[in-house]
XYZ file of C-alpha atoms in Angstrom:
721
model
C 61.857 90.475 -67.354
C 59.309 90.740 -64.574
C 57.550 87.494 -63.859
C 53.789 87.386 -63.785
C 51.179 84.725 -63.273
C 51.697 81.937 -65.816
C 49.415 82.733 -68.772
C 46.777 80.253 -69.850
C 47.140 78.148 -66.730
C 44.382 77.130 -64.368
C 45.670 77.339 -60.834
C 44.734 74.551 -58.486
C 43.527 75.499 -55.068
C 46.564 75.385 -52.761
C 46.703 72.507 -50.299
C 47.285 73.233 -46.625
C 50.332 71.419 -45.291
C 50.996 71.223 -41.515
C 53.814 73.592 -40.589
C 57.016 72.133 -39.151
C 59.592 74.784 -38.311
C 63.279 73.973 -38.471
C 65.327 74.357 -35.307
C 68.524 75.230 -37.168
C 69.295 76.477 -40.668
C 70.909 73.187 -41.705
C 67.761 71.084 -41.251
C 65.374 72.768 -43.688
C 65.292 69.657 -45.879
C 64.295 67.392 -42.990
C 61.610 69.858 -41.852
C 60.210 70.145 -45.392
C 59.969 66.361 -45.650
C 58.278 66.244 -42.227
C 55.598 68.622 -43.531
C 54.885 66.519 -46.608
C 54.749 63.306 -44.577
C 52.318 64.861 -42.091
C 50.164 66.104 -44.958
C 49.766 62.508 -46.125
C 49.148 61.209 -42.594
C 52.589 60.050 -41.456
C 53.817 61.924 -38.373
C 57.566 61.481 -38.010
C 59.551 63.424 -35.365
C 61.996 65.954 -36.742
C 64.877 64.395 -34.819
C 64.236 61.085 -36.597
C 64.167 62.785 -39.995
C 67.484 64.507 -39.276
C 69.087 61.091 -39.194
C 67.120 59.819 -42.186
C 68.082 62.886 -44.270
C 71.699 62.669 -43.077
C 71.696 66.234 -41.774
C 75.194 67.375 -40.835
C 76.813 70.693 -40.023
C 76.685 71.346 -43.791
C 72.968 70.508 -44.056
C 71.523 67.860 -46.369
C 71.038 67.511 -50.112
C 68.221 66.540 -52.463
C 69.507 62.985 -52.900
C 69.412 62.347 -49.144
C 65.879 63.754 -48.910
C 64.706 61.511 -51.758
C 66.261 58.431 -50.130
C 64.591 59.301 -46.813
C 61.210 59.888 -48.478
C 61.357 56.493 -50.188
C 62.252 54.842 -46.890
C 58.920 56.099 -45.504
C 56.934 54.724 -48.434
C 56.699 57.805 -50.631
C 57.238 57.713 -54.367
C 59.923 60.378 -54.697
C 61.511 61.804 -57.833
C 63.642 64.832 -58.501
C 63.070 66.994 -61.555
C 63.871 70.313 -63.169
C 60.910 72.542 -63.927
C 60.296 76.037 -65.150
C 58.405 78.328 -62.830
C 55.529 78.540 -65.330
C 55.073 74.752 -65.188
C 54.384 74.710 -61.442
C 50.769 75.776 -61.965
C 49.938 72.320 -63.288
C 51.983 70.353 -60.769
C 50.628 67.997 -58.118
C 51.021 69.615 -54.721
C 52.599 69.597 -52.256
C 56.151 69.423 -53.538
C 59.543 70.416 -52.159
C 61.436 73.158 -53.996
C 65.099 74.123 -53.815
C 65.215 77.848 -53.027
C 68.056 80.374 -53.328
C 70.484 77.474 -53.930
C 70.715 76.946 -50.157
C 67.259 76.173 -48.805
C 64.365 73.716 -49.119
C 60.711 74.661 -48.680
C 57.281 73.215 -49.467
C 55.172 74.608 -52.317
C 51.486 74.258 -51.454
C 50.111 75.633 -54.712
C 49.914 78.587 -57.080
C 47.514 81.440 -57.742
C 47.481 84.567 -59.856
C 49.195 86.351 -56.971
C 52.162 83.987 -56.732
C 53.477 80.834 -55.088
C 51.903 79.610 -51.868
C 54.778 78.186 -49.840
C 55.260 76.756 -46.381
C 58.773 77.687 -45.353
C 60.480 75.720 -42.544
C 62.244 78.957 -41.618
C 59.245 81.291 -41.385
C 55.978 79.419 -41.899
C 53.253 79.836 -44.490
C 53.398 82.813 -46.856
C 52.648 83.995 -50.389
C 55.635 84.706 -52.659
C 54.861 87.082 -55.565
C 55.736 85.758 -59.015
C 58.563 88.223 -59.617
C 60.200 87.315 -56.291
C 59.706 83.605 -56.970
C 61.303 84.001 -60.397
C 64.450 85.386 -58.770
C 64.692 82.738 -56.043
C 63.361 79.494 -57.524
C 66.252 77.322 -58.756
C 64.177 75.019 -60.950
C 64.821 71.924 -58.800
C 61.742 70.249 -57.299
C 61.107 66.999 -55.455
C 57.795 65.351 -56.362
C 56.481 63.281 -53.472
C 53.287 61.264 -53.159
C 52.251 58.092 -51.290
C 53.490 54.858 -52.831
C 52.293 51.266 -52.373
C 54.271 50.872 -49.162
C 53.128 54.109 -47.532
C 51.488 53.709 -44.119
C 49.685 56.369 -42.128
C 51.142 56.317 -38.646
C 51.990 58.437 -35.646
C 50.160 61.438 -34.327
C 51.011 65.123 -34.056
C 52.611 66.251 -30.805
C 49.950 67.256 -28.279
C 50.676 70.284 -26.125
C 48.626 69.079 -23.163
C 50.115 65.580 -23.418
C 53.623 67.006 -23.519
C 52.960 69.328 -20.580
C 51.406 66.488 -18.604
C 54.535 64.422 -19.105
C 56.563 67.139 -17.423
C 54.437 66.892 -14.284
C 55.799 63.459 -13.386
C 57.016 63.720 -9.835
C 55.047 66.945 -9.302
C 51.488 65.657 -8.972
C 51.508 66.402 -5.248
C 52.069 70.047 -6.143
C 49.245 69.932 -8.692
C 46.863 68.486 -6.116
C 47.875 71.168 -3.624
C 47.196 73.930 -6.165
C 43.820 72.367 -6.992
C 43.007 72.115 -3.282
C 43.800 75.797 -2.796
C 41.567 76.678 -5.733
C 38.765 74.371 -4.593
C 38.694 76.094 -1.207
C 38.166 79.383 -3.036
C 34.975 78.040 -4.646
C 33.074 78.177 -1.334
C 33.001 81.995 -0.959
C 32.554 82.385 -4.723
C 29.399 80.284 -4.617
C 28.197 82.186 -1.586
C 28.135 85.526 -3.447
C 25.091 84.845 -5.689
C 23.223 83.209 -2.804
C 23.856 86.249 -0.600
C 22.765 88.537 -3.447
C 19.464 86.667 -3.835
C 18.740 86.684 -0.097
C 19.627 90.370 0.286
C 17.368 91.348 -2.619
C 14.380 89.121 -1.779
C 14.560 89.355 2.019
C 15.763 92.949 2.550
C 15.280 95.210 -0.475
C 11.956 93.984 -1.882
C 10.070 93.700 1.437
C 11.915 96.775 2.818
C 13.037 94.882 5.929
C 16.180 96.678 7.153
C 16.315 94.571 10.317
C 17.515 91.640 8.179
C 20.273 93.682 6.515
C 22.819 93.574 9.339
C 23.163 89.813 9.463
C 23.325 89.450 5.683
C 25.891 92.240 5.296
C 28.021 90.710 8.054
C 27.890 87.321 6.341
C 28.793 88.966 3.037
C 31.763 90.739 4.667
C 32.993 87.433 6.109
C 32.772 85.790 2.688
C 34.698 88.644 1.069
C 37.428 88.447 3.720
C 37.595 84.669 3.332
C 37.787 85.034 -0.436
C 40.693 87.504 -0.184
C 42.615 85.271 2.222
C 42.058 82.143 0.099
C 43.106 84.034 -3.051
C 46.358 85.057 -1.310
C 46.924 81.453 -0.187
C 46.281 80.145 -3.706
C 48.766 82.641 -5.183
C 51.406 81.585 -2.647
C 50.879 77.900 -3.440
C 51.091 78.569 -7.191
C 54.343 80.534 -6.805
C 55.967 77.747 -4.795
C 54.813 75.133 -7.278
C 56.173 77.256 -10.133
C 59.612 77.485 -8.512
C 59.724 73.735 -7.870
C 58.625 72.863 -11.403
C 61.081 75.343 -12.951
C 63.992 73.858 -11.014
C 63.005 70.298 -11.959
C 62.668 71.145 -15.654
C 65.908 73.144 -15.750
C 67.907 70.440 -13.975
C 66.543 67.723 -16.273
C 67.309 69.843 -19.336
C 70.843 70.644 -18.188
C 71.588 67.051 -17.180
C 70.593 65.827 -20.638
C 72.402 68.681 -22.408
C 75.686 67.838 -20.698
C 75.452 64.220 -21.894
C 74.890 65.097 -25.554
C 77.657 64.418 -28.073
C 79.636 67.203 -29.687
C 77.773 66.672 -32.979
C 74.665 68.203 -31.390
C 76.491 71.424 -30.531
C 78.230 71.512 -33.908
C 74.838 72.262 -35.512
C 73.553 74.711 -32.880
C 74.769 77.944 -31.370
C 75.623 78.089 -27.679
C 73.362 81.129 -27.294
C 70.404 79.181 -28.657
C 70.985 76.259 -26.277
C 71.204 78.685 -23.340
C 67.969 80.308 -24.515
C 66.251 76.916 -24.488
C 67.220 76.483 -20.841
C 65.410 79.755 -20.129
C 62.306 78.532 -21.987
C 61.808 75.815 -19.387
C 60.957 78.465 -16.807
C 58.359 79.988 -19.131
C 56.751 76.585 -19.705
C 56.646 75.993 -15.942
C 54.953 79.379 -15.554
C 52.247 78.361 -18.042
C 51.641 75.052 -16.251
C 51.537 76.409 -12.701
C 49.889 79.792 -13.253
C 47.519 79.081 -16.145
C 46.979 75.414 -17.000
C 46.324 73.983 -13.525
C 44.143 76.935 -12.385
C 42.239 76.696 -15.690
C 41.243 73.114 -14.851
C 39.704 74.435 -11.662
C 37.996 77.247 -13.572
C 36.293 74.677 -15.794
C 35.068 72.792 -12.724
C 33.795 76.060 -11.249
C 31.972 76.863 -14.492
C 30.199 73.489 -14.297
C 29.002 74.315 -10.765
C 27.795 77.728 -11.942
C 25.971 76.031 -14.817
C 24.227 73.663 -12.409
C 23.056 76.568 -10.224
C 21.828 78.483 -13.279
C 19.810 75.481 -14.440
C 18.183 75.323 -11.010
C 17.249 79.020 -11.127
C 16.125 79.315 -14.771
C 16.708 76.900 -17.657
C 15.521 79.545 -20.136
C 18.119 82.108 -19.052
C 20.755 79.370 -18.950
C 20.351 78.907 -22.718
C 21.482 82.526 -23.223
C 24.652 81.951 -21.179
C 25.407 78.672 -22.967
C 24.949 80.345 -26.376
C 27.471 83.035 -25.398
C 29.926 80.346 -24.267
C 29.539 78.471 -27.568
C 30.349 81.660 -29.516
C 33.512 82.128 -27.442
C 34.623 78.533 -28.032
C 34.022 78.760 -31.797
C 36.090 81.951 -32.055
C 38.837 80.385 -29.942
C 39.029 77.312 -32.169
C 39.088 79.429 -35.325
C 42.103 81.359 -34.072
C 44.007 78.317 -32.828
C 45.572 77.325 -36.172
C 46.929 80.813 -36.826
C 48.462 81.046 -33.372
C 50.093 77.622 -33.657
C 52.025 78.611 -36.784
C 52.787 82.137 -35.602
C 53.977 81.115 -32.126
C 56.589 78.789 -33.602
C 57.923 81.624 -35.753
C 58.118 83.912 -32.693
C 60.173 81.398 -30.722
C 62.491 80.806 -33.675
C 63.113 84.524 -34.271
C 63.672 85.209 -30.578
C 66.084 82.289 -30.420
C 68.042 83.717 -33.362
C 68.095 87.119 -31.641
C 69.469 85.645 -28.410
C 72.085 83.584 -30.255
C 73.295 86.568 -32.319
C 73.414 88.886 -29.308
C 75.310 86.307 -27.259
C 77.848 85.665 -29.996
C 78.352 89.390 -30.620
C 79.030 90.149 -26.967
C 81.156 87.017 -26.567
C 83.446 88.185 -29.388
C 83.290 91.900 -28.617
C 87.088 92.275 -28.734
C 87.239 90.944 -32.289
C 84.270 93.122 -33.230
C 85.986 96.257 -31.957
C 89.352 95.314 -33.416
C 87.801 94.967 -36.864
C 85.615 98.051 -36.526
C 82.506 95.905 -36.852
C 80.356 97.645 -34.235
C 77.985 99.057 -36.844
C 77.690 95.701 -38.590
C 76.919 93.953 -35.304
C 74.417 96.659 -34.387
C 72.684 96.286 -37.736
C 72.575 92.516 -37.426
C 71.185 92.506 -33.881
C 68.609 95.214 -34.592
C 67.588 93.343 -37.730
C 66.918 90.186 -35.732
C 65.175 92.304 -33.095
C 62.887 93.811 -35.730
C 62.088 90.371 -37.140
C 61.272 89.050 -33.666
C 59.106 92.101 -32.925
C 57.258 91.744 -36.230
C 56.662 88.046 -35.593
C 55.307 88.791 -32.124
C 53.091 91.535 -33.528
C 51.636 89.113 -36.084
C 50.954 86.734 -33.223
C 49.495 89.234 -30.774
C 47.412 91.441 -33.097
C 44.768 88.799 -33.903
C 44.837 87.682 -30.274
C 44.053 91.235 -29.160
C 40.854 91.081 -31.202
C 40.060 87.547 -30.092
C 40.586 88.333 -26.410
C 37.926 91.064 -26.648
C 35.277 88.575 -27.815
C 34.642 86.918 -24.398
C 34.212 90.305 -22.720
C 31.822 91.429 -25.466
C 29.755 88.245 -25.372
C 29.646 88.419 -21.561
C 28.238 91.957 -21.717
C 25.696 91.010 -24.375
C 24.724 87.907 -22.427
C 24.258 89.956 -19.250
C 22.056 92.462 -21.105
C 20.027 89.637 -22.621
C 19.684 87.913 -19.240
C 18.490 91.105 -17.568
C 16.062 91.849 -20.415
C 14.563 88.357 -20.601
C 14.785 87.972 -16.844
C 12.830 91.186 -16.315
C 9.998 89.719 -18.382
C 10.101 86.566 -16.258
C 10.007 88.670 -13.067
C 6.983 90.589 -14.357
C 5.266 87.258 -15.035
C 6.173 86.027 -11.534
C 8.210 83.206 -13.069
C 11.329 84.517 -11.313
C 11.978 86.658 -8.265
C 14.058 89.801 -8.481
C 16.594 88.243 -6.149
C 16.894 85.190 -8.366
C 17.458 87.459 -11.376
C 20.224 89.365 -9.570
C 21.791 86.088 -8.465
C 21.571 84.754 -12.017
C 23.363 87.854 -13.341
C 26.215 87.152 -10.912
C 26.271 83.495 -11.967
C 26.427 84.408 -15.669
C 29.523 86.527 -15.063
C 31.102 83.691 -13.084
C 30.164 81.136 -15.749
C 31.570 83.122 -18.687
C 34.722 84.262 -16.893
C 36.425 80.837 -17.340
C 35.811 81.147 -21.077
C 37.948 84.281 -21.113
C 40.541 82.422 -19.063
C 40.516 79.604 -21.615
C 41.088 82.117 -24.436
C 44.180 83.393 -22.616
C 45.225 79.824 -21.861
C 44.851 78.913 -25.532
C 47.293 81.650 -26.467
C 49.705 80.605 -23.728
C 49.513 76.951 -24.783
C 50.227 77.809 -28.416
C 53.305 79.770 -27.382
C 54.276 76.953 -25.029
C 54.059 74.588 -28.028
C 56.843 76.553 -29.702
C 58.877 76.453 -26.488
C 58.302 72.723 -26.079
C 59.410 72.020 -29.645
C 62.789 73.617 -28.977
C 63.148 72.002 -25.555
C 62.150 68.570 -26.853
C 64.546 68.975 -29.771
C 67.306 68.731 -27.191
C 65.678 66.246 -24.809
C 64.878 63.765 -27.591
C 68.371 63.915 -29.078
C 69.976 60.519 -28.386
C 72.777 60.416 -25.859
C 75.683 57.967 -25.994
C 75.033 54.671 -24.203
C 75.944 54.800 -20.523
C 79.426 53.521 -19.700
C 79.821 50.299 -17.742
C 79.816 50.368 -13.978
C 83.001 51.676 -12.431
C 83.724 48.325 -10.769
C 83.547 46.406 -14.063
C 87.230 47.118 -14.687
C 90.193 47.772 -12.412
C 90.089 51.187 -10.781
C 92.883 53.741 -10.971
C 94.325 55.046 -14.227
C 95.067 53.783 -17.677
C 98.652 52.840 -18.484
C 98.601 55.121 -21.524
C 98.388 52.846 -24.570
C 96.269 54.383 -27.360
C 95.152 52.529 -30.468
C 92.946 53.538 -33.401
C 92.048 50.512 -35.541
C 90.716 51.120 -39.034
C 88.845 54.269 -38.026
C 86.628 55.982 -40.597
C 85.029 59.327 -39.758
C 83.592 62.432 -41.388
C 81.508 65.432 -40.407
C 78.924 64.982 -43.159
C 77.363 61.678 -44.245
C 76.763 63.262 -47.649
C 80.481 63.658 -48.323
C 83.475 61.308 -48.397
C 84.921 60.649 -44.930
C 87.696 62.874 -43.679
C 89.544 59.897 -42.195
C 89.304 56.605 -44.066
C 90.562 53.375 -42.464
C 92.974 55.346 -40.276
C 95.105 53.449 -37.753
C 97.395 54.674 -35.003
C 99.211 52.896 -32.182
C 100.855 54.870 -29.371
C 102.651 52.966 -26.620
C 102.557 54.096 -22.968
C 104.791 57.116 -22.404
C 105.410 57.618 -26.121
C 105.299 61.078 -27.684
C 103.660 61.237 -31.130
C 103.102 64.299 -33.316
C 100.451 64.815 -35.993
C 101.321 67.336 -38.706
C 99.925 68.311 -42.077
C 98.184 71.086 -43.902
C 94.873 72.651 -42.906
C 92.005 70.212 -43.285
C 94.256 67.159 -43.250
C 92.505 65.664 -40.187
C 94.932 66.428 -37.346
C 92.384 67.979 -34.991
C 89.863 65.314 -35.936
C 92.243 62.602 -34.711
C 92.630 64.500 -31.428
C 88.845 64.688 -31.071
C 88.488 60.991 -31.766
C 91.082 60.072 -29.145
C 89.428 62.252 -26.496
C 85.926 61.025 -27.346
C 84.531 64.353 -28.522
C 83.378 62.633 -31.711
C 82.650 58.969 -32.415
C 83.962 57.079 -35.456
C 81.644 55.862 -38.200
C 83.447 52.556 -38.181
C 86.558 51.082 -36.647
C 87.560 50.973 -33.021
C 89.372 53.151 -30.495
C 91.013 51.315 -27.601
C 93.008 52.225 -24.502
C 95.305 49.635 -22.946
C 93.795 47.151 -25.392
C 90.219 47.710 -24.155
C 87.626 49.318 -26.493
C 86.642 52.780 -25.361
C 82.939 51.971 -24.943
C 83.828 49.309 -22.371
C 85.761 51.693 -20.149
C 83.956 53.483 -17.298
C 83.722 57.255 -17.586
C 85.521 57.978 -14.259
C 88.537 55.966 -15.429
C 88.717 57.901 -18.709
C 88.256 61.244 -16.943
C 91.095 60.444 -14.527
C 93.455 59.330 -17.304
C 92.798 61.547 -20.320
C 93.243 65.311 -20.771
C 92.960 67.644 -23.757
C 94.264 71.140 -24.401
C 92.863 72.464 -27.660
C 92.951 75.718 -29.586
C 89.884 77.182 -27.892
C 90.728 78.561 -24.458
C 87.878 78.485 -21.940
C 88.297 80.523 -18.755
C 85.339 81.472 -16.582
C 84.701 84.064 -13.889
C 86.194 82.772 -10.642
C 89.584 82.399 -9.012
C 92.765 81.079 -10.598
C 92.410 77.954 -8.469
C 88.837 77.454 -9.676
C 89.970 77.628 -13.290
C 92.891 75.234 -12.838
C 90.910 72.721 -10.765
C 87.774 73.256 -12.872
C 85.792 73.713 -9.634
C 86.932 70.318 -8.300
C 86.990 70.925 -4.540
C 88.581 67.499 -3.922
C 91.744 68.422 -5.824
C 94.488 69.232 -3.284
C 96.277 72.567 -3.458
C 99.559 70.742 -3.979
C 98.267 69.284 -7.266
C 97.089 72.728 -8.406
C 100.452 74.328 -7.623
C 102.414 71.462 -9.214
C 100.346 71.767 -12.389
C 100.865 75.535 -12.452
C 104.623 75.101 -12.057
C 104.794 72.607 -14.911
C 102.695 74.955 -17.057
C 105.106 77.828 -16.271
C 102.308 79.994 -14.847
C 103.101 79.701 -11.114
C 105.324 82.795 -11.001
C 102.733 84.915 -12.818
C 100.017 83.820 -10.399
C 102.144 84.298 -7.282
C 102.797 87.982 -7.959
C 99.093 88.756 -8.273
C 97.201 89.953 -5.181
C 95.568 86.896 -3.679
C 97.781 84.419 -5.521
C 95.711 81.407 -6.509
C 92.661 83.186 -5.100
C 93.133 86.078 -7.541
C 90.042 86.703 -9.676
C 89.802 85.643 -13.307
C 87.424 87.698 -15.434
C 84.944 85.977 -17.731
C 86.904 84.663 -20.701
C 90.195 85.446 -18.906
C 90.178 89.044 -20.127
C 92.486 90.153 -17.302
C 95.215 87.719 -18.441
C 97.352 87.810 -21.562
C 96.888 85.267 -24.339
C 99.977 83.349 -23.266
C 98.868 83.321 -19.625
C 95.424 82.075 -20.610
C 96.984 79.244 -22.578
C 99.227 78.263 -19.682
C 96.275 78.204 -17.246
C 94.517 75.909 -19.707
C 97.586 73.625 -19.787
C 97.752 73.669 -15.979
C 94.104 72.581 -15.858
C 94.922 69.538 -17.985
C 97.997 68.658 -15.909
C 96.178 69.054 -12.577
C 94.518 65.625 -12.951
C 97.953 64.053 -13.602
C 96.793 62.359 -16.817
C 98.442 59.310 -18.305
C 97.340 60.407 -21.802
C 97.683 64.066 -22.816
C 96.456 65.477 -26.132
C 97.836 68.897 -27.117
C 96.140 70.555 -30.103
C 98.098 73.732 -30.885
C 98.315 74.125 -27.110
C 101.406 76.376 -27.097
C 100.751 78.531 -30.153
C 100.695 81.753 -28.073
C 103.936 81.037 -26.192
C 107.495 82.075 -26.875
C 110.027 79.300 -27.621
C 111.658 79.530 -24.183
C 108.411 79.085 -22.246
C 107.337 76.401 -24.670
C 110.560 74.502 -23.974
C 110.020 74.699 -20.197
C 106.512 73.247 -20.508
C 107.730 70.554 -22.882
C 110.384 69.440 -20.399
C 107.858 69.389 -17.535
C 105.431 67.259 -19.546
C 108.244 64.833 -20.378
C 109.075 64.487 -16.686
C 105.506 63.341 -16.079
C 106.152 60.444 -18.520
C 102.596 60.498 -19.855
C 101.599 59.435 -23.348
C 101.468 62.622 -25.412
C 99.798 63.241 -28.755
C 100.767 66.622 -30.198
C 98.937 68.404 -33.017
C 101.193 71.150 -34.312
C 101.655 73.625 -37.119
C 104.861 75.000 -35.594
C 107.169 72.120 -36.403
C 110.013 73.274 -34.156
C 108.083 71.893 -31.173
C 107.953 68.294 -32.369
C 111.474 67.541 -33.614
C 112.254 65.187 -30.728
C 108.965 63.245 -30.807
C 109.231 59.461 -30.879
C 107.149 59.419 -34.043
C 105.876 62.069 -36.439
C 102.834 61.261 -38.580
C 102.200 63.404 -41.646
C 98.525 63.515 -42.648
C 97.234 64.451 -46.079
C 93.448 64.526 -46.614
C 92.854 62.081 -43.805
C 95.476 59.558 -44.873
C 98.949 58.873 -43.534
C 101.379 60.304 -46.065
C 104.544 59.662 -44.039
C 105.543 58.536 -40.577
C 108.860 58.285 -38.769
C 111.276 60.336 -36.680
C 112.301 63.863 -37.591
C 115.721 62.822 -38.909
C 114.359 59.912 -40.931
C 111.640 62.027 -42.529
C 114.073 64.827 -43.372
C 116.403 62.340 -45.075
C 113.472 61.027 -47.085
C 112.846 64.518 -48.457
C 109.088 64.009 -48.796
C 106.002 65.817 -47.500
C 107.420 66.428 -44.021
C 110.632 67.925 -45.359
C 108.543 70.198 -47.572
C 106.562 71.395 -44.536
C 109.751 72.105 -42.562
C 111.417 74.050 -45.353
C 108.250 75.903 -46.411
């Protein structure tokens, strides 16, 4: 049955909730709660609400959102409601949508539901569409006794100003270049007045030569100063872009793996690009606009000296421009965030599609990929059109008001000239001043649009920059230098990927002595790879402790861990460069002897030697010019090149034949390093000192191969399966 407006209901006027767009699909619940909190006067950063709502790679649930809302002083209850009952509800409320999404309902009308979607912004959903997508679950939220208004919305200018730390010398230089340009600009109306009153009106051509020469000098000076200003701005833009990009990248490299688990690599790379666009706005629009405002004040002062009556006309035109600009600001703020989000999704999808092009072609998925990318492209284009179309109309307003103001000035000024209240030269000079006074208003309209788009860029950049990084490790001299002996211990470790679900590992313990070889086996999802990630520090435990040589991990300096610990996992990463670059991972201090020794132990030396250039032979991006087995062996050689005392192998030899696998195994044993092996192929771990069988994050069995086979338990079942 087609849904219509609920009969017999009086619809309340929809409330207007501040829009907070989600950065990733999994955080819609946190973004929806942020909107409701801001509506009631509590401004909480989205990154803080991610933690409060327990957002994980699987998202969050209604219970977590309710707990978070109560923690901020809201009275929060969950309920089931029919769509017809929403007309009488107290808004705003959070609704569960499509069984996989949270959004804010601002109100109802005869046309449908008025929603504010963290994924796309404010929109109207017709009743029939709402009937198909509304799940009946709502979260009623309103201020409780403990609710406190606090915080303030993020300010674009404040945020941009914070990025100028260390660059104020460049700002002053740009302002100086612009200030120098004011001199010839101010000379133009003065020269116009003198030429009209001293040459044209009295018909005195003998005065024309000097005035025209002075005017030519001012024009030449203006052109040279404009070129100098442009050069200064370009240099400042390059410097600011480099500073922002380096700061972004430095912070991104320190972030934990949990950050990247919820975001696509393409999106993070796109955010790095956004820093350059923000720098462009600051250097080319924001700083020059400050000078334009100062110039407009000088023009206003000159106009007041010439004619206060005509000045009122110019001021009235400026007020109209400002009112129109303010009216359009709210629309652009919402729309610009949607544009950035859609373009980010387009970049991420395109990157992933090209990164996995071999799989796409092998599965015949070219048409599917094309449809997906073009779909995102269309959505991004539509979002940009919605942003730019109103701006096209708005940007015409300053030009129109400037023309009308000029006509009015000439008309009223002509009357003043006829009454001898103004000279003709003063009127001509005033007309030039009006154009100069209103021109900054047009610049401010363009700047307003650029700042609104920059707000969307800043939100995505700050999402990364405000993400907490692990505490810095102790100084390198706090503990003995060199390498770890190789003892690994996990003490009562509990860990999971989602706070909303039971932990994957619960009170897990493991003790590996120096030089010991331990294997982790079990079915898919049993926690083998998770243990490897915990040992290597890619993820941090919820509780418990991880220690090396009896010292907790967080007390060990990073250089010591990097020199002692190496991981080879299932995902092979080879980049465009030489074979040596890929084995040494661009470490120029690593001697060639260490690179060759690692390649020999990884059984890849012979393959490299027969290639033209040997270790200088090129490696294509992703290692496309090497076979799967060769790629895996280069990855193993990279791990061995640092001569680790602790080596973690997570399905590291899955692409190798048994003979090659045996050669590598023998070479690793000769190095006498502690080895933790995660394996599905059980033939590779028969001679391990200990085999640990995991089942749903718990130790089901442990012992040697022979002992476990005699027991006839879970391990024996895996071997005989």
